[in-house]
GROMACS .gro file of C-alpha atoms in nm:
model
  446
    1UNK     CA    1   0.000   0.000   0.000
    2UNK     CA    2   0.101   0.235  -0.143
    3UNK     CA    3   0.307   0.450  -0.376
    4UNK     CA    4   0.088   0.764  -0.487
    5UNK     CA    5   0.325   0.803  -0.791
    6UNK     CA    6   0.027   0.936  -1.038
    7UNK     CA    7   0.128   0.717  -1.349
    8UNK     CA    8  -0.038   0.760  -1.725
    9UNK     CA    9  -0.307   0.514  -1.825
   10UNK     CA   10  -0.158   0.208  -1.991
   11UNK     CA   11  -0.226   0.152  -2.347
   12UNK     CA   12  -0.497  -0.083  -2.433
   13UNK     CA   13  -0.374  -0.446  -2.337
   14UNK     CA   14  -0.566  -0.632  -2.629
   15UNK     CA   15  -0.586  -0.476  -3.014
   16UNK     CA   16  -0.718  -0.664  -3.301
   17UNK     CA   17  -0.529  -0.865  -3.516
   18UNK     CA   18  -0.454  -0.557  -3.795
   19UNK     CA   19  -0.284  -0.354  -3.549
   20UNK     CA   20   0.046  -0.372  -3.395
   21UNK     CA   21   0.113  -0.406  -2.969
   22UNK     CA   22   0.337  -0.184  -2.807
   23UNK     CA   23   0.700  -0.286  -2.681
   24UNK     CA   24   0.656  -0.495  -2.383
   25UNK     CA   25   0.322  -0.579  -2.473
   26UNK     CA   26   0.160  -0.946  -2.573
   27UNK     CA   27   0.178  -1.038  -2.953
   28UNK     CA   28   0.102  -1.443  -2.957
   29UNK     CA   29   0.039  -1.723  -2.776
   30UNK     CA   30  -0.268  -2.020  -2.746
   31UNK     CA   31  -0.574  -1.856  -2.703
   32UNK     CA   32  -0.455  -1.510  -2.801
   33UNK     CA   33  -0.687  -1.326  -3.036
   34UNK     CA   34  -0.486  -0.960  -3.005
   35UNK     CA   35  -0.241  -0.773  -3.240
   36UNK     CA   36   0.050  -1.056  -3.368
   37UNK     CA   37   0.318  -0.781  -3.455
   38UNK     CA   38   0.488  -0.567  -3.304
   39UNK     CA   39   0.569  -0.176  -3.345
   40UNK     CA   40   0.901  -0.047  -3.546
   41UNK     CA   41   1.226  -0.152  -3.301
   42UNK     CA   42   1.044  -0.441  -3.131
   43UNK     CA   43   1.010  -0.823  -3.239
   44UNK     CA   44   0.740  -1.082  -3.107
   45UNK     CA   45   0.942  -1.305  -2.893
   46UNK     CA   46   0.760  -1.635  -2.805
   47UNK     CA   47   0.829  -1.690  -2.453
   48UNK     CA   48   0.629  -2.039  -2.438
   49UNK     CA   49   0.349  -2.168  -2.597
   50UNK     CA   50   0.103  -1.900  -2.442
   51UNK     CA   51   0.280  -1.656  -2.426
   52UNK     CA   52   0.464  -1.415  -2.663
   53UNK     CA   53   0.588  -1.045  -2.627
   54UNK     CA   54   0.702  -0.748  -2.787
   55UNK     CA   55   1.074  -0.678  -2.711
   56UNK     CA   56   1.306  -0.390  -2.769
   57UNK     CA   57   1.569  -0.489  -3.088
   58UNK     CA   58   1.617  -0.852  -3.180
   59UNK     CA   59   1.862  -0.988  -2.930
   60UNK     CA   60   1.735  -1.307  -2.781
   61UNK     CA   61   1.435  -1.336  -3.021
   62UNK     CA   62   1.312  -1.668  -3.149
   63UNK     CA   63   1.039  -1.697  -3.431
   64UNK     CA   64   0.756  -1.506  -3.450
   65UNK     CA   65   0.471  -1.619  -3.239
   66UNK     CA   66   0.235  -1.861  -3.256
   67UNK     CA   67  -0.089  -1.788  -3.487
   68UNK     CA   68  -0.392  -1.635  -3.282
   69UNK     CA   69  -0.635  -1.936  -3.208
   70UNK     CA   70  -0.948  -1.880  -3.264
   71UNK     CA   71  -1.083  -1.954  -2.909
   72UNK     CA   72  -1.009  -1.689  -2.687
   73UNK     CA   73  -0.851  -1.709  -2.281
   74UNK     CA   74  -0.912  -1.503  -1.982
   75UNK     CA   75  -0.521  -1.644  -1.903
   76UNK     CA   76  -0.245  -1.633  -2.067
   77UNK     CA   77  -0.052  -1.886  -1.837
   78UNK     CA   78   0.178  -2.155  -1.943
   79UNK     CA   79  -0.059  -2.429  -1.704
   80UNK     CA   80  -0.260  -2.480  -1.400
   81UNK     CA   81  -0.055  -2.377  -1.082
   82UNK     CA   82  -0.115  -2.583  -0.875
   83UNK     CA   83   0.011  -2.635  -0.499
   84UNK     CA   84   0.262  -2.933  -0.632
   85UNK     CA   85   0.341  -2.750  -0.953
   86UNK     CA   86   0.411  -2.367  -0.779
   87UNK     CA   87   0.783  -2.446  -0.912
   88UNK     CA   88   1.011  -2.209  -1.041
   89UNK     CA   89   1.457  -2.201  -1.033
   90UNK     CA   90   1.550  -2.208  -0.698
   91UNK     CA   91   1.531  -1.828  -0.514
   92UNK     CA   92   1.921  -1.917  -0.320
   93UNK     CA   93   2.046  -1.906  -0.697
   94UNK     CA   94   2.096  -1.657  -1.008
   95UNK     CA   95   1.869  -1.683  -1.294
   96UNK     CA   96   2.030  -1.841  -1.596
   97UNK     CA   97   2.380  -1.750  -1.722
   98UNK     CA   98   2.194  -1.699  -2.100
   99UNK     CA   99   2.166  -1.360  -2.008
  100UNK     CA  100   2.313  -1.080  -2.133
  101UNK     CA  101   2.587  -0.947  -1.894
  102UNK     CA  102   2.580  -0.567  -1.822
  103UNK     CA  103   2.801  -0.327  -2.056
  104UNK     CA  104   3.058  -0.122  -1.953
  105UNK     CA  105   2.784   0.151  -1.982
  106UNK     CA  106   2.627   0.005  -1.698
  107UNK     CA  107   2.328  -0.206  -1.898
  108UNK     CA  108   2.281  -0.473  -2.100
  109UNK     CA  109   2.103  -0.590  -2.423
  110UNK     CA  110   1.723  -0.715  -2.431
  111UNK     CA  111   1.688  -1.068  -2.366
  112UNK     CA  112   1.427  -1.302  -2.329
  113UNK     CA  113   1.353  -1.563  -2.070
  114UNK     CA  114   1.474  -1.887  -2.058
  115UNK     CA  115   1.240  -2.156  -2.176
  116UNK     CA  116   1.214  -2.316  -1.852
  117UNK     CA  117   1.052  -1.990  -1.745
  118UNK     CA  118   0.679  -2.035  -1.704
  119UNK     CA  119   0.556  -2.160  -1.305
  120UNK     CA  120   0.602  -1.922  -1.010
  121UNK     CA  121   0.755  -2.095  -0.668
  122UNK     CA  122   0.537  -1.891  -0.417
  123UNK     CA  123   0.101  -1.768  -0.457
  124UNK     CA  124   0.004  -1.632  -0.167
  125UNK     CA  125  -0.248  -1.406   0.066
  126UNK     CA  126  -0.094  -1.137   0.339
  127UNK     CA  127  -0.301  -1.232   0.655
  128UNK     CA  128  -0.313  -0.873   0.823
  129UNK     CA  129  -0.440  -0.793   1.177
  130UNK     CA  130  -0.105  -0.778   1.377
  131UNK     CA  131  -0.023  -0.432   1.157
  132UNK     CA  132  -0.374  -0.307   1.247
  133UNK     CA  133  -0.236   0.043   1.466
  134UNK     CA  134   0.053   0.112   1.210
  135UNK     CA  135   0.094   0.431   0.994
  136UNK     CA  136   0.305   0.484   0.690
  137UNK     CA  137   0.516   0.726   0.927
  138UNK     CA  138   0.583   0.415   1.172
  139UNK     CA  139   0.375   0.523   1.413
  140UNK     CA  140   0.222   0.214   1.604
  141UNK     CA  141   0.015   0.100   1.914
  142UNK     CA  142   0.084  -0.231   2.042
  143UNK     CA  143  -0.248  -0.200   2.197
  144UNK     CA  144  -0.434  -0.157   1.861
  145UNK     CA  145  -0.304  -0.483   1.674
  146UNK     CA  146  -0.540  -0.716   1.599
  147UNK     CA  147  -0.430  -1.123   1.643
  148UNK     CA  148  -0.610  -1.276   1.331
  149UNK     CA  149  -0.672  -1.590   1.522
  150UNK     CA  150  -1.009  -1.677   1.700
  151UNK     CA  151  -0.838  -1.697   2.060
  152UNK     CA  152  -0.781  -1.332   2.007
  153UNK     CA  153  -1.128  -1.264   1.899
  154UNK     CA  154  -1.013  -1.180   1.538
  155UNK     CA  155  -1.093  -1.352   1.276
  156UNK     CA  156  -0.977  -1.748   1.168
  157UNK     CA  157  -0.701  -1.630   1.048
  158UNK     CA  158  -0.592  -2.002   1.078
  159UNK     CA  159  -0.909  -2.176   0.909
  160UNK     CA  160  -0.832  -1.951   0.592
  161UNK     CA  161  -0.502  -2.052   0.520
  162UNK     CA  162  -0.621  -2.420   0.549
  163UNK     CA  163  -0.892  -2.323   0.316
  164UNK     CA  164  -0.620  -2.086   0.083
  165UNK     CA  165  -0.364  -2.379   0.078
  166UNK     CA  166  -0.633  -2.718   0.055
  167UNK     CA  167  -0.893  -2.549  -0.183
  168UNK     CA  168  -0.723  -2.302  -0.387
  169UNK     CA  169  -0.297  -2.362  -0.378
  170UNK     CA  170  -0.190  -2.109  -0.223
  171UNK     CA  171   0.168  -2.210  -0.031
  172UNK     CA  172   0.275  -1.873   0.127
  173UNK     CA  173   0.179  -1.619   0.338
  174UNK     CA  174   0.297  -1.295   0.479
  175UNK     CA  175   0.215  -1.202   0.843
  176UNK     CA  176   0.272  -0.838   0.905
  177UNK     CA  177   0.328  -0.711   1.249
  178UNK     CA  178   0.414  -0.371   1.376
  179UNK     CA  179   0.746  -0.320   1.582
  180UNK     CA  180   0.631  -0.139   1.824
  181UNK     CA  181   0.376  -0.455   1.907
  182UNK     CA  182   0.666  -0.681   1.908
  183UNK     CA  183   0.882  -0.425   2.143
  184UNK     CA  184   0.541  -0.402   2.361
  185UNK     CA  185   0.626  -0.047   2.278
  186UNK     CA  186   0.944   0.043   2.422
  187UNK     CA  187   1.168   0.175   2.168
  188UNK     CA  188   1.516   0.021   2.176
  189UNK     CA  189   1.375  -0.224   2.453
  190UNK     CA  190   1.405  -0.618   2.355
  191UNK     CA  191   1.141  -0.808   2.241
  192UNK     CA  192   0.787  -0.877   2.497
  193UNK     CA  193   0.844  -1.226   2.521
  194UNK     CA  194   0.444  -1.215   2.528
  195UNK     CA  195   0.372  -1.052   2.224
  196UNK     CA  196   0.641  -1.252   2.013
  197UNK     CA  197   0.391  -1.571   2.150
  198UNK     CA  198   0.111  -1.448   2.010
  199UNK     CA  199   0.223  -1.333   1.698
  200UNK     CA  200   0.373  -1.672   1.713
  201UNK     CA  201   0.102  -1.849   1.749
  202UNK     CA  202  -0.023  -1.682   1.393
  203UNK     CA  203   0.298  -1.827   1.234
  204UNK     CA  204   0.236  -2.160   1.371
  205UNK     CA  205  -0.101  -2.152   1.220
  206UNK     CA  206   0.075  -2.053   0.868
  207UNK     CA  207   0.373  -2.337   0.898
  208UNK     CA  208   0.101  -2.613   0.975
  209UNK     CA  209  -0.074  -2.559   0.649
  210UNK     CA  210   0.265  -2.672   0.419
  211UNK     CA  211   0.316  -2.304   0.349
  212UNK     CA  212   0.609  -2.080   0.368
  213UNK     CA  213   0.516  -1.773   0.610
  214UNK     CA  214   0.641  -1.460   0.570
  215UNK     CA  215   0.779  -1.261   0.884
  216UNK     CA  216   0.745  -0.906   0.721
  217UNK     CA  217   0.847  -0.586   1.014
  218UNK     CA  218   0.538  -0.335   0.879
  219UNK     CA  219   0.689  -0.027   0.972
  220UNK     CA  220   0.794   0.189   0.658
  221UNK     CA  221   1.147   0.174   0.780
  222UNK     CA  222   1.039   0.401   1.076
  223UNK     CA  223   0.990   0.438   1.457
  224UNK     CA  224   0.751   0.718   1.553
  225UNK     CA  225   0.772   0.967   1.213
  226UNK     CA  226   1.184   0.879   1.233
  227UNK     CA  227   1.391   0.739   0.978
  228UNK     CA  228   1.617   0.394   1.114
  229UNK     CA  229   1.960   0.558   1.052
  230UNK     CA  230   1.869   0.843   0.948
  231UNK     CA  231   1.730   1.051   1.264
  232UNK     CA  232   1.560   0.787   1.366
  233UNK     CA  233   1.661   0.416   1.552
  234UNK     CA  234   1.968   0.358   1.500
  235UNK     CA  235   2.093   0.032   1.308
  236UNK     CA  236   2.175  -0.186   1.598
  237UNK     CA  237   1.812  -0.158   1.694
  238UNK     CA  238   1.661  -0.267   1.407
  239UNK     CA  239   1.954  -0.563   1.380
  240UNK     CA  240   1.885  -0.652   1.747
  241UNK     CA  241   1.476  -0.749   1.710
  242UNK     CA  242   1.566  -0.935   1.379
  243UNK     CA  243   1.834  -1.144   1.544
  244UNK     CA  244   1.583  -1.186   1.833
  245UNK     CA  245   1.328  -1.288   1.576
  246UNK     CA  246   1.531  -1.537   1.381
  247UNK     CA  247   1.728  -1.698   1.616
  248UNK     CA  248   1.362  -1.876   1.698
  249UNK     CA  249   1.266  -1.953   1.375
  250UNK     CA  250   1.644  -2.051   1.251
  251UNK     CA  251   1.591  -2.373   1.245
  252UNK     CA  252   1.276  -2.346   0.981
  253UNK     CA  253   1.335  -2.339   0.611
  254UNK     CA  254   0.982  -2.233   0.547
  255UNK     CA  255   0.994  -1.961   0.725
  256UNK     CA  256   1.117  -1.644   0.534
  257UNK     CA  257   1.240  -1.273   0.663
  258UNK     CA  258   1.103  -0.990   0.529
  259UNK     CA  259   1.351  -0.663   0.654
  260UNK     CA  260   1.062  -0.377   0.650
  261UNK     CA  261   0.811  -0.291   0.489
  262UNK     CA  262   0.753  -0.016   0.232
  263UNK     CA  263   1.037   0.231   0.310
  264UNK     CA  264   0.960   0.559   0.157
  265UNK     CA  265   1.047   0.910   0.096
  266UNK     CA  266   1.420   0.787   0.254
  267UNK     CA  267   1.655   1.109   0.208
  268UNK     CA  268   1.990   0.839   0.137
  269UNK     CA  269   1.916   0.550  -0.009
  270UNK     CA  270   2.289   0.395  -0.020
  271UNK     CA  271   2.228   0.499   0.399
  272UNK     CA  272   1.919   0.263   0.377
  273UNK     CA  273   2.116  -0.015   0.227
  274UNK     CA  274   2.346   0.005   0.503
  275UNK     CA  275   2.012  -0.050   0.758
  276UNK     CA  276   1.896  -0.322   0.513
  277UNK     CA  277   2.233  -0.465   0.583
  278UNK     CA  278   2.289  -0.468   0.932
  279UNK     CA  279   1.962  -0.683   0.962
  280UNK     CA  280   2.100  -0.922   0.752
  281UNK     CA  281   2.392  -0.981   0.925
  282UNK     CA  282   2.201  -1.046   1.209
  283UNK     CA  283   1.942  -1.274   1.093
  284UNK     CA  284   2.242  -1.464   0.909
  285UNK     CA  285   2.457  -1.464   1.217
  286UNK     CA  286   2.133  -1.591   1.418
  287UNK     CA  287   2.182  -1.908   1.269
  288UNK     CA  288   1.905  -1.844   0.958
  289UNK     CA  289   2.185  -1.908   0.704
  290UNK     CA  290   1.952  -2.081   0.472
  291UNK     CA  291   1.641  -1.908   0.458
  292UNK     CA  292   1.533  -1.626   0.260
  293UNK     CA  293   1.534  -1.281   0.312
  294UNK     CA  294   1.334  -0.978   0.137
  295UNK     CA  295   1.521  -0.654   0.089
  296UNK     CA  296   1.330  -0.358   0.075
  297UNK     CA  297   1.376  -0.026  -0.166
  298UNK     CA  298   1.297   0.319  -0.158
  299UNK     CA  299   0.903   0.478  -0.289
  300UNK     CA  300   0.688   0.244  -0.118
  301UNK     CA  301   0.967  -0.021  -0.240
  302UNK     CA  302   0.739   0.039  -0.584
  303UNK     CA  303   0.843  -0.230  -0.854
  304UNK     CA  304   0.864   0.073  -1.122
  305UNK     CA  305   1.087   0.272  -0.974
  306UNK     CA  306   1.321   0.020  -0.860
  307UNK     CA  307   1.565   0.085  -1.076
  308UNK     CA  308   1.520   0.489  -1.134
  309UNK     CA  309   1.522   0.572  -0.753
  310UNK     CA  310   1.884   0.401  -0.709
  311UNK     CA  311   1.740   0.101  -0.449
  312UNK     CA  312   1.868  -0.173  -0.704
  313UNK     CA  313   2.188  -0.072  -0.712
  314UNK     CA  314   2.211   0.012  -0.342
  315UNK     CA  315   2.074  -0.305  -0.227
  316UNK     CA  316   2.265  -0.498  -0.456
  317UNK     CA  317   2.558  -0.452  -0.284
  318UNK     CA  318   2.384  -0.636   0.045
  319UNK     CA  319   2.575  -0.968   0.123
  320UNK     CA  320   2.549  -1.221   0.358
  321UNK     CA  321   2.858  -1.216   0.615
  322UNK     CA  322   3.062  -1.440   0.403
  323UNK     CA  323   3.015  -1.180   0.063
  324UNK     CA  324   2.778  -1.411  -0.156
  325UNK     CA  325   2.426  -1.369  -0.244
  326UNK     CA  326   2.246  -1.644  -0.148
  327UNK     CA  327   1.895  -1.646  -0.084
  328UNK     CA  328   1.907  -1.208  -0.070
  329UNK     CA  329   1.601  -1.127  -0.268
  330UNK     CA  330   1.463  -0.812  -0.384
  331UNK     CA  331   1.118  -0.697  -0.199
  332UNK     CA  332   0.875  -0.535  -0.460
  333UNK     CA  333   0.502  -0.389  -0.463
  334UNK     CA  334   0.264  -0.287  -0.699
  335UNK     CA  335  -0.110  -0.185  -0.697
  336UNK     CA  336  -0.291  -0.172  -1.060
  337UNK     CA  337  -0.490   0.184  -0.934
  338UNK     CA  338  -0.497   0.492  -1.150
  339UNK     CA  339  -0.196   0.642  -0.858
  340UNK     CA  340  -0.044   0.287  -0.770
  341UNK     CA  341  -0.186   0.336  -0.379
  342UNK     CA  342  -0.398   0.071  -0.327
  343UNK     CA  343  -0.682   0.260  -0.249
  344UNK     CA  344  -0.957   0.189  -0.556
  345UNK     CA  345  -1.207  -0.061  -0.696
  346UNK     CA  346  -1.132  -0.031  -0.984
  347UNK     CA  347  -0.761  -0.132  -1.187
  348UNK     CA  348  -0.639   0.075  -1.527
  349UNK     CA  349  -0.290  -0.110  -1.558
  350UNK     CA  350  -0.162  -0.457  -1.560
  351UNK     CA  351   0.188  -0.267  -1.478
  352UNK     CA  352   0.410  -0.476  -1.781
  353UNK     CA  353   0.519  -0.213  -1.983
  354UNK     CA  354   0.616   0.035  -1.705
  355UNK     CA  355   0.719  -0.165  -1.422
  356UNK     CA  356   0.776  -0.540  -1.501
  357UNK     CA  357   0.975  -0.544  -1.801
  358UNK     CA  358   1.181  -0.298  -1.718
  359UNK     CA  359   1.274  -0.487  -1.360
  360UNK     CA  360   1.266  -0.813  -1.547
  361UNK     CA  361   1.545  -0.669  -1.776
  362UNK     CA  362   1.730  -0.520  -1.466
  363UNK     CA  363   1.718  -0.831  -1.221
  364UNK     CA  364   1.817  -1.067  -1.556
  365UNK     CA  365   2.115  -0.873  -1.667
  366UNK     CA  366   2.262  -0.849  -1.270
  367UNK     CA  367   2.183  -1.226  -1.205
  368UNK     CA  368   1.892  -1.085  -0.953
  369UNK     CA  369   1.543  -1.190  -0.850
  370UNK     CA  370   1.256  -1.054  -0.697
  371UNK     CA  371   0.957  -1.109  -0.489
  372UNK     CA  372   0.629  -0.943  -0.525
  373UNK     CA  373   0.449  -0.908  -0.157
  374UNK     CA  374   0.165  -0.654  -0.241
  375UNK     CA  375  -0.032  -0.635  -0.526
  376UNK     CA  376  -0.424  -0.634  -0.542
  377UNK     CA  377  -0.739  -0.456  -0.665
  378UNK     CA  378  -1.103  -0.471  -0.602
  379UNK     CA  379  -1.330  -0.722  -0.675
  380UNK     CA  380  -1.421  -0.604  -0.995
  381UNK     CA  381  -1.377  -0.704  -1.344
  382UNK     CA  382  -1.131  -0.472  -1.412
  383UNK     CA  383  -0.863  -0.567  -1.202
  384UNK     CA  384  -0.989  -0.933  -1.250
  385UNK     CA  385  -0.850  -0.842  -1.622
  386UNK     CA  386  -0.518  -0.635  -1.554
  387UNK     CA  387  -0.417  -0.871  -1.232
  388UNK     CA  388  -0.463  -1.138  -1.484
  389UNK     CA  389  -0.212  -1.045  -1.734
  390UNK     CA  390   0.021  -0.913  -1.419
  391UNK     CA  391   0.058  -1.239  -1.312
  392UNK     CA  392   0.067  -1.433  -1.682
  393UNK     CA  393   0.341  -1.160  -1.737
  394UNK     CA  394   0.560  -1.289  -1.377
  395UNK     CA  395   0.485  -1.656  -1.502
  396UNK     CA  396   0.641  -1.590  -1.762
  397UNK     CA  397   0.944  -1.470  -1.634
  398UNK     CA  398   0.968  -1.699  -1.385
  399UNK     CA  399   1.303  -1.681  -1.350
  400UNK     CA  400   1.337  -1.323  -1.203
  401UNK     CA  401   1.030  -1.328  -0.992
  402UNK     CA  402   0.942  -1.610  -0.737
  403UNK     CA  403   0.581  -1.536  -0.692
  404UNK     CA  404   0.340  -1.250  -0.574
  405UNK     CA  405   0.146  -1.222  -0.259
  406UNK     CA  406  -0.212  -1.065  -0.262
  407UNK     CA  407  -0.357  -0.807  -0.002
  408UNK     CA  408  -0.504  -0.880   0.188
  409UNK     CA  409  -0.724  -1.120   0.427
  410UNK     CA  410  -0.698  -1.198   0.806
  411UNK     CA  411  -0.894  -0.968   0.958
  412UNK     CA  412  -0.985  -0.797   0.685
  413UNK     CA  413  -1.389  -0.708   0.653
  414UNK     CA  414  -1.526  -0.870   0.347
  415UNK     CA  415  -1.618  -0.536   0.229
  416UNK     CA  416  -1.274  -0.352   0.256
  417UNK     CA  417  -1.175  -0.214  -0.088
  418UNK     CA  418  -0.893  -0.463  -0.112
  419UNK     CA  419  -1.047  -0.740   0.072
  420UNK     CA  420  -0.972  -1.096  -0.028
  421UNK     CA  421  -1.099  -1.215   0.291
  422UNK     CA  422  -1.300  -1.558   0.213
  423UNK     CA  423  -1.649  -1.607   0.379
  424UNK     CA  424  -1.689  -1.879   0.591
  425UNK     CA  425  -2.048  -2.081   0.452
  426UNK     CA  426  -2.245  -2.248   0.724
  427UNK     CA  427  -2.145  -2.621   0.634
  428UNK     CA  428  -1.789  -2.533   0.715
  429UNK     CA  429  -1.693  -2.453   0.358
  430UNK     CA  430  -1.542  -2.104   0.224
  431UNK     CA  431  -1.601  -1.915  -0.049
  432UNK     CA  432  -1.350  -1.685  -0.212
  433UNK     CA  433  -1.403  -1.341  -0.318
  434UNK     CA  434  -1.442  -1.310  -0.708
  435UNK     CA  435  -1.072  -1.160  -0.767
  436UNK     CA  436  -0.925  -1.453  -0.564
  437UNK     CA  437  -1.144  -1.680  -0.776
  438UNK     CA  438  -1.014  -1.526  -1.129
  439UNK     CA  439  -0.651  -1.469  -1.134
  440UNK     CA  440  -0.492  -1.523  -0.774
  441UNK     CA  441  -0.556  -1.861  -0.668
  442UNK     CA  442  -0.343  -2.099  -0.853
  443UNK     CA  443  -0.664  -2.358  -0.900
  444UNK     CA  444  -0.780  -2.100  -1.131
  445UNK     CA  445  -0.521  -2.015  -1.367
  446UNK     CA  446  -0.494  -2.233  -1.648
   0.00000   0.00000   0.00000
């Protein structure tokens, strides 16, 4: 939630057959009834059999794509995801070496995903309640999170992620949680030994499902209005709650650390790498040496301006103690709303041509990948038709992005804006809201 970057409407996704799609855009594939060529300095690349694309020059292109079918698909995803087949190259190693290594100039030639590229590792919900109390200026009230869990009188949190993993093949979720409700409070104090049990008890629900759970710090890499490192906590505070935090799950390879969410409007960003940095070190030195963590960017850590606002280079210098990369991912968002914030019902994007791409370029030509944790849009058919090609588009290139996450449930109302918050029917069954049912739950993509 939520970059307010005000962003120009995004070119009509599907044209007919006579005219040409835009670079970045989709020109081929099974089922595809749109434009099959592409505008002067662009060739149709087929990336697999459902899915071809428009991109910049002719490096890496194969044939032109497949012929339009004559039936017509609300997906344009390789298969069915489902929980067994949510498989992708492993997130503690660099995509392929077929890519184009950077110039001297600093970037690197177009070039198109490997053919392996095609199923996403991780499809998942964020189960909110335990951020309920936070601002975007990091100031939280222990008192006013909200345990998703029925012992807390909050929602079943618990029951859902059964029902998101069993019915629909989900197998991750992130668990947001404010710092000052883990810190009961006290700023530069240690952990409350309380609250870390009953946020644990959340993450317990999540790791007896089969899923991965996401420990994600929701504080917009603040304390009270004040920048960690920059005015604000310093380092060592921050570093001291995650080693706190992963010493007890170190043992867990499902469990995965996300640093802080949604830093924005930070004055030094190569400052901000150093924060990012320090928490690594201590979750590493913890004893979580195998486990992934999510590193955070600048703007709302907004997938678009990843690159532009200096974050990917920054946090690409992050390292594990011993200097490698290993299992250091990048932590990106994006909404499909007219000003990226998260805020409307309705979608105008599907965020390819000015986000994606771009970043999928980026993260292939520095042996990078990334991680999607927020995305969403209202239950409407709009964003049932731009979320859609978003996640057809990640599929596809697979090997830069391990999955997306939606937002949100827990204890969500059913009628927040956002809400993917599954009614419980009165036979024990669940029933998913209609843009869960379309494009984010893996049963229905095909």
């Amino acid at each position: 939630m939520k970059s307010i970057l005000a962003l120009t409407t995004l070119a009509i996704w599907v044209a007919s057959t006579n005219a040409q799609a835009a670079v970045y855009q989709q020109c081929g594939g099974i089922g595809w009834t749109g434009a099959a060529t592409c505008v002067s300095g662009s060739t149709c690349t087929k990336l697999n059999d459902y899915y071809s694309q428009c991109l910049p020059g002719t490096q890496g292109a194969t044939s032109s794509s497949l012929p339009p079918s004559s039936s017509s698909s609300r997906s344009t995803s390789a298969s069915s995801s489902s929980s067994s087949s949510l498989q992708s190259t492993s997130p503690t190693s660099p995509p392929s070496s077929t890519s184009s290594a950077p110039s001297s100039s600093g970037t690197c030639a177009p070039n198109a995903p490997p053919a392996s590229a095609g199923q996403l590792r991780f499809a998942g919900i964020n189960i909110a309640g335990f951020d309920f109390g936070c601002n975007s200026d990091g100031d939280c009230t222990a008192s006013a999170a909200w345990p998703p869990l029925t012992k807390y009188y909050g929602m079943d949190g618990a029951g859902q992620m059964q029902h998101f993993v069993k019915d629909d093949g989900f197998n991750v979720f992130r668990l947001p949680v404010g710092w000052q409700f883990l810190l009961n409070d006290t700023e530069g104090g240690p952990v409350n030994d309380a609250n870390l049990q009953k946020y644990d008890d959340l993450v317990q629900a999540c790791l007896s499902t089969g899923a991965s759970c996401i420990i994600d710090l929701h504080n917009y890499a603040r304390w009270g209005g004040k920048i960690i490192g920059q005015g604000g906590p310093p380092d060592d505070e921050l570093a001291a709650t995650w080693s706190t935090i992963a010493a007890k799950y170190a043992s867990n390879d499902k469990i995965i650390f996300g640093v802080m969410n949604e830093p924005h409007d930070i004055p030094d960003i190569v400052r901000w790498a150093q924060s990012v940095q320090a928490a690594v070190t201590a979750i590493r030195e913890a004893g979580a040496t195998s486990q992934l963590i999510l590193l955070p960017g600048n703007n709302w850590t907004s997938a678009e301006t990843f690159v532009s606002n200096g974050s990917a280079d920054a946090l690409n210098k992050v390292t594990n103690p011993d200097g490698s990369i290993t299992g250091l991912v990048f932590d990106v968002h994006k909404y499909l709303d007219t000003d990226n914030s998260g805020t409307a019902a309705e979608c105008v994007r599907n965020n390819i041509d000015i986000a994606w791409a771009p970043l999928a370029q980026w993260l292939r030509c520095h042996g990078r990948q990334a991680f999607n944790t927020e995305t969403g849009g209202g239950n409407t058919a709009s964003c049932a038709t731009y979320l859609c090609q978003q996640i057809a588009y990640q599929k596809a290139n697979s090997d830069v992005f391990l999955g997306y996450v939606g937002w949100a449930a827990g204890n969500f109302a059913t009628g927040y804006v956002l809400g993917e918050t599954p009614t419980q029917n009165s036979d024990g069954s669940w029933t998913d809201t209609s843009l869960v049912q379309a494009c984010l739950a893996p049963s229905s993509q095909s």
